[in-house]
Amino acid sequence: MSHTPGARQAQKLKTRQALLDAALVLLEEQSLSSLGLREVTRAVGVAPTAFYRHFRSTADLGVALVEEALGSLHPMIRTTVSPAGDSDERIARAVELIAGHVAAHPAHVRFVARERHGGVQPVREAIREELARFAEEVRAELAKDAESAGWSDADLRMLAGLYVDQMLITASLFLETLDAPEEERRLAARTAERQLRLISVGRRHWLD
Amino acid sequence: MSHTPGARQAQKLKTRQALLDAALVLLEEQSLSSLGLREVTRAVGVAPTAFYRHFRSTADLGVALVEEALGSLHPMIRTTVSPAGDSDERIARAVELIAGHVAAHPAHVRFVARERHGGVQPVREAIREELARFAEEVRAELAKDAESAGWSDADLRMLAGLYVDQMLITASLFLETLDAPEEERRLAARTAERQLRLISVGRRHWLD
DNA sequence: GTAGTCAGTGAACAACTGTGACCACAAACG
DNA sequence: CGTTTGTGGTCACAGTTGTTCACTGACTAC
C-alpha cells in the first residue's frame, strides 16, 4: 500500500511503458478495437498474462495512451494562443509548432486522430474530455485578449472550439504528408496558415 | 458476361446489400479493422464463404460502404453552397440540412467519421478521394460567386477545404448529440451556425 | 533473517477467426 | 430440351484469441 520507492516499481513502470510503446507501434496500421492483448505482449516479449498486471483491458491501455498523448500538451496551448507579436507571424509560428510536434510524435498524433471517433467508447470519452479541457484553456486565454472585448461567452467558446478542431485538422494533415516530398509539406503548411488567417480575419470583424 | 437482367442478379444484389447493411450495424460499436467476415455473414444468415462472392475482404466491403455513404451526397453540395437568400438564413438552412442528414443516416455518418482516419488504408484513401471531390465541387461553386472576385485559386481551394472539414465536424457533433436532450441539440446547432458565420465574416473581409 | 508481497511464467481451455475444397440446385443460355 | 453458370451451403483445417489457475522467485518490510 505504501509508496515503495524501490527498484521493484521501477521495473514495473518499465514494463508498463514497454507495453504502451509497443501498442503505439502496432496501432500505426490498425485501430484500437482490433488490437489484441497477446499481440502487444508478444511484441514486448512478456507472457500474455503479464498484461493484466498493468491494464484491465486494451481499452484501459487506450485511455492511458490518451493521457500520454494529450496530457503533456497543455503547456503548449498558452504559448501558442498568447497574443505576442504580429498576427501573421504568430500564425506561422503556431503552424510550425504543430508541424514540429507531429514530426516528433507522429504515432501519438495518429492515435488521437484515429480514436477520437474510433470504436472504443471509453477512449473516445477520454479524448473528448481532454479536448474539452484544451478548448476551455484556449477560451480563457482568448478572454484575456483585448480583441475579445464585447464578446459573449458563447462566442468565445465557439471560437475556442474552432481553434482546437482546426489544430487537430492541421495535425492530421501534416501526418498524411509526413513522408511526402518537401514541397508538398510546405504547401500543406501554407494552406493551414491561410485557414488560420481566415479565422483570424473573421474574429477581427466578428462584431461589425 | 452479358447484362443478365434475370432474377439471378437481383437476388445477388439483395444479399450484397444485406451484407452492407449488417456490417453498418456492427460498425456502430467497433472499427472496420476489427470487423470479422464471419461476424457479418452470421448477422445476415448466410454461410461465411458466401462473403467472397461479393467482396474480396472486409476492407473491400469498407470501400463499398464509402461509396454508399458519400456517393449520393454530391447533389446536396450545390444546393448548400449556392448563394441564394440572406447569409445568416443560408447558414441556418445548411446546418439544418446537415442535422437532417445525420438523423436520417447516422450509421453512414459515423462510419465516415470513424474510418476517415481509421486503420484500413484503402478505406482511408477512398474517403480522402471522395472528400477531395467534394472540396473541388465546393471550390467550383464558390468561384461562381461574385464575392470571390479577386481571390486566388489557392485561396479558393483553402476555403473550400475549410467548408468541407467544418461540414464533417458539424456532422460528427450532431452524431454525438443524437440521443441527447433536445436542448443540447439546439445548442450544438447554434454553435455550428456561429462557426460557419465566423468563417463567412472572414471570407467577406479576406481581401481587406 | 524471515515472512510476505507481487511482477511475470507456463500450460490449458473454449471460442473464435479466415480460407480451402467440394457439393447442391436454380437460373440462364445454346 | 440439355448444358453451363455461379450463388450459396457444408465440412474441415490450422491459427489465433481472451481468460483461468497454480506457480516461481526476486524484492520489500518487519
XYZ file of C-alpha atoms in Angstrom, chain A residues 76-85 90 93 141-142 145:
15
model
C 1.940 24.326 -25.429
C -1.523 25.881 -25.585
C -0.714 29.032 -23.682
C 2.367 29.905 -25.698
C 0.517 29.274 -28.956
C -2.580 31.350 -28.375
C -0.885 34.067 -26.373
C -1.062 37.371 -28.241
C 2.632 38.101 -28.767
C 3.938 39.684 -31.927
C 2.175 34.313 -34.796
C 4.838 30.120 -35.613
C -6.582 32.751 -22.999
C -8.749 34.404 -25.623
C -7.035 39.410 -25.180
